[in-house]
């Protein structure tokens, strides 16, 4: 279920393998969101206490929204186990890595 959540209530995934985000990449994503809107809501879950939310995927999108000075974000709130949180974080990072390889390959063919 997609809900609008205050950004201060959205916490990172403790199983997120990528600890550092490229500031230039976040800036580029923020410009894209400003121009085109947020194309896909981040995914997360309610924390056990029920007062905050924990991101499964979408850390870069949330960082870009914060950079834009936004106070809220849509969040696809799901019932996720710790194992699912870990698996989603790993799979998102693998997809991003493959997308970067594909983009570089396509760019080199354009030359």
PDB file of C-alpha atoms in Angstrom:
ATOM      1  CA  UNK A   1       0.000   0.000   0.000  1.00  0.00           C
ATOM      2  CA  UNK A   2       1.461   3.364  -0.993  1.00  0.00           C
ATOM      3  CA  UNK A   3       1.318   5.962   1.775  1.00  0.00           C
ATOM      4  CA  UNK A   4       2.693   9.478   2.028  1.00  0.00           C
ATOM      5  CA  UNK A   5       5.246   9.483   4.850  1.00  0.00           C
ATOM      6  CA  UNK A   6       7.224  12.317   6.438  1.00  0.00           C
ATOM      7  CA  UNK A   7      10.888  11.893   5.518  1.00  0.00           C
ATOM      8  CA  UNK A   8      11.991  12.266   9.152  1.00  0.00           C
ATOM      9  CA  UNK A   9      10.098   9.026   9.883  1.00  0.00           C
ATOM     10  CA  UNK A  10      11.908   7.027   7.179  1.00  0.00           C
ATOM     11  CA  UNK A  11      15.003   5.203   8.432  1.00  0.00           C
ATOM     12  CA  UNK A  12      17.621   3.312   6.359  1.00  0.00           C
ATOM     13  CA  UNK A  13      17.696  -0.429   5.846  1.00  0.00           C
ATOM     14  CA  UNK A  14      20.193  -1.869   8.363  1.00  0.00           C
ATOM     15  CA  UNK A  15      21.088  -4.539   5.765  1.00  0.00           C
ATOM     16  CA  UNK A  16      21.884  -2.016   3.012  1.00  0.00           C
ATOM     17  CA  UNK A  17      25.282  -3.100   1.656  1.00  0.00           C
ATOM     18  CA  UNK A  18      25.985   0.280   0.007  1.00  0.00           C
ATOM     19  CA  UNK A  19      26.950   2.653   2.802  1.00  0.00           C
ATOM     20  CA  UNK A  20      28.144   5.587   0.673  1.00  0.00           C
ATOM     21  CA  UNK A  21      26.158   7.374  -1.999  1.00  0.00           C
ATOM     22  CA  UNK A  22      27.779   9.419  -4.740  1.00  0.00           C
ATOM     23  CA  UNK A  23      26.746  13.050  -4.122  1.00  0.00           C
ATOM     24  CA  UNK A  24      26.883  13.816  -7.854  1.00  0.00           C
ATOM     25  CA  UNK A  25      24.596  10.874  -8.557  1.00  0.00           C
ATOM     26  CA  UNK A  26      22.132  12.017  -5.894  1.00  0.00           C
ATOM     27  CA  UNK A  27      22.189  15.519  -7.380  1.00  0.00           C
ATOM     28  CA  UNK A  28      21.511  14.104 -10.839  1.00  0.00           C
ATOM     29  CA  UNK A  29      18.643  12.017  -9.478  1.00  0.00           C
ATOM     30  CA  UNK A  30      17.241  15.073  -7.664  1.00  0.00           C
ATOM     31  CA  UNK A  31      17.250  17.031 -10.938  1.00  0.00           C
ATOM     32  CA  UNK A  32      15.484  14.139 -12.644  1.00  0.00           C
ATOM     33  CA  UNK A  33      12.841  13.972  -9.906  1.00  0.00           C
ATOM     34  CA  UNK A  34      12.387  17.734 -10.069  1.00  0.00           C
ATOM     35  CA  UNK A  35      11.905  17.545 -13.831  1.00  0.00           C
ATOM     36  CA  UNK A  36       9.936  14.295 -14.207  1.00  0.00           C
ATOM     37  CA  UNK A  37       8.591  13.528 -10.740  1.00  0.00           C
ATOM     38  CA  UNK A  38       9.272  10.453  -8.660  1.00  0.00           C
ATOM     39  CA  UNK A  39       8.696   7.559 -11.048  1.00  0.00           C
ATOM     40  CA  UNK A  40       8.765   4.762  -8.490  1.00  0.00           C
ATOM     41  CA  UNK A  41       8.011   4.932  -4.785  1.00  0.00           C
ATOM     42  CA  UNK A  42      10.628   3.571  -2.398  1.00  0.00           C
ATOM     43  CA  UNK A  43       9.643   0.341  -0.628  1.00  0.00           C
ATOM     44  CA  UNK A  44       9.690  -0.102   3.122  1.00  0.00           C
ATOM     45  CA  UNK A  45       8.008  -1.460   6.200  1.00  0.00           C
ATOM     46  CA  UNK A  46       6.680  -0.191   9.496  1.00  0.00           C
ATOM     47  CA  UNK A  47       9.178  -0.690  12.311  1.00  0.00           C
ATOM     48  CA  UNK A  48       8.160  -2.989  15.184  1.00  0.00           C
ATOM     49  CA  UNK A  49       7.269  -0.002  17.401  1.00  0.00           C
ATOM     50  CA  UNK A  50       5.007   1.317  14.654  1.00  0.00           C
ATOM     51  CA  UNK A  51       6.239   4.891  14.909  1.00  0.00           C
ATOM     52  CA  UNK A  52       8.782   4.934  12.055  1.00  0.00           C
ATOM     53  CA  UNK A  53       9.364   3.249   8.710  1.00  0.00           C
ATOM     54  CA  UNK A  54      12.395   1.355   7.505  1.00  0.00           C
ATOM     55  CA  UNK A  55      13.472   1.475   3.861  1.00  0.00           C
ATOM     56  CA  UNK A  56      13.962  -1.778   2.016  1.00  0.00           C
ATOM     57  CA  UNK A  57      14.904  -0.114  -1.279  1.00  0.00           C
ATOM     58  CA  UNK A  58      14.980   3.444  -2.534  1.00  0.00           C
ATOM     59  CA  UNK A  59      17.687   5.058  -0.393  1.00  0.00           C
ATOM     60  CA  UNK A  60      18.939   7.176  -3.312  1.00  0.00           C
ATOM     61  CA  UNK A  61      15.410   8.386  -4.087  1.00  0.00           C
ATOM     62  CA  UNK A  62      14.845   9.402  -0.461  1.00  0.00           C
ATOM     63  CA  UNK A  63      18.234  11.169  -0.371  1.00  0.00           C
ATOM     64  CA  UNK A  64      17.317  13.041  -3.579  1.00  0.00           C
ATOM     65  CA  UNK A  65      13.969  14.095  -2.122  1.00  0.00           C
ATOM     66  CA  UNK A  66      15.756  15.403   0.978  1.00  0.00           C
ATOM     67  CA  UNK A  67      18.195  17.296  -1.241  1.00  0.00           C
ATOM     68  CA  UNK A  68      15.208  18.894  -2.974  1.00  0.00           C
ATOM     69  CA  UNK A  69      13.932  20.059   0.414  1.00  0.00           C
ATOM     70  CA  UNK A  70      10.872  17.807   0.359  1.00  0.00           C
ATOM     71  CA  UNK A  71       9.210  16.906   3.653  1.00  0.00           C
ATOM     72  CA  UNK A  72       7.366  13.772   2.503  1.00  0.00           C
ATOM     73  CA  UNK A  73       7.715  10.821   0.183  1.00  0.00           C
ATOM     74  CA  UNK A  74       5.383   8.199  -1.132  1.00  0.00           C
ATOM     75  CA  UNK A  75       6.373   4.860   0.375  1.00  0.00           C
ATOM     76  CA  UNK A  76       5.194   1.450  -0.766  1.00  0.00           C
ATOM     77  CA  UNK A  77       4.611  -0.012   2.707  1.00  0.00           C
ATOM     78  CA  UNK A  78       4.803  -3.805   2.773  1.00  0.00           C
ATOM     79  CA  UNK A  79       4.978  -6.525   5.390  1.00  0.00           C
ATOM     80  CA  UNK A  80       8.592  -7.621   5.069  1.00  0.00           C
ATOM     81  CA  UNK A  81      10.719  -9.945   7.151  1.00  0.00           C
ATOM     82  CA  UNK A  82      14.328  -9.144   7.991  1.00  0.00           C
ATOM     83  CA  UNK A  83      15.368 -11.738   5.388  1.00  0.00           C
ATOM     84  CA  UNK A  84      13.242 -10.046   2.719  1.00  0.00           C
ATOM     85  CA  UNK A  85      14.691  -6.643   3.640  1.00  0.00           C
ATOM     86  CA  UNK A  86      18.188  -8.084   3.143  1.00  0.00           C
ATOM     87  CA  UNK A  87      17.280  -9.771  -0.154  1.00  0.00           C
ATOM     88  CA  UNK A  88      15.632  -6.645  -1.573  1.00  0.00           C
ATOM     89  CA  UNK A  89      18.667  -4.512  -0.697  1.00  0.00           C
ATOM     90  CA  UNK A  90      21.048  -6.982  -2.359  1.00  0.00           C
ATOM     91  CA  UNK A  91      18.893  -7.403  -5.476  1.00  0.00           C
ATOM     92  CA  UNK A  92      18.452  -3.632  -5.958  1.00  0.00           C
ATOM     93  CA  UNK A  93      22.206  -3.120  -5.791  1.00  0.00           C
ATOM     94  CA  UNK A  94      22.843  -5.943  -8.281  1.00  0.00           C
ATOM     95  CA  UNK A  95      20.305  -4.460 -10.703  1.00  0.00           C
ATOM     96  CA  UNK A  96      21.924  -1.009 -10.404  1.00  0.00           C
ATOM     97  CA  UNK A  97      25.356  -2.529 -11.035  1.00  0.00           C
ATOM     98  CA  UNK A  98      24.072  -4.296 -14.177  1.00  0.00           C
ATOM     99  CA  UNK A  99      22.321  -1.112 -15.359  1.00  0.00           C
ATOM    100  CA  UNK A 100      25.584   0.832 -15.047  1.00  0.00           C
ATOM    101  CA  UNK A 101      27.460  -1.829 -17.044  1.00  0.00           C
ATOM    102  CA  UNK A 102      24.772  -1.800 -19.730  1.00  0.00           C
ATOM    103  CA  UNK A 103      24.805   2.007 -19.933  1.00  0.00           C
ATOM    104  CA  UNK A 104      28.583   2.073 -20.332  1.00  0.00           C
ATOM    105  CA  UNK A 105      28.426  -0.634 -23.013  1.00  0.00           C
ATOM    106  CA  UNK A 106      25.662   1.179 -24.926  1.00  0.00           C
ATOM    107  CA  UNK A 107      27.584   4.466 -24.669  1.00  0.00           C
ATOM    108  CA  UNK A 108      30.719   2.909 -26.110  1.00  0.00           C
ATOM    109  CA  UNK A 109      28.746   1.515 -29.059  1.00  0.00           C
ATOM    110  CA  UNK A 110      27.394   5.002 -29.774  1.00  0.00           C
ATOM    111  CA  UNK A 111      30.913   6.285 -30.442  1.00  0.00           C
TER     112      UNK A 111
END
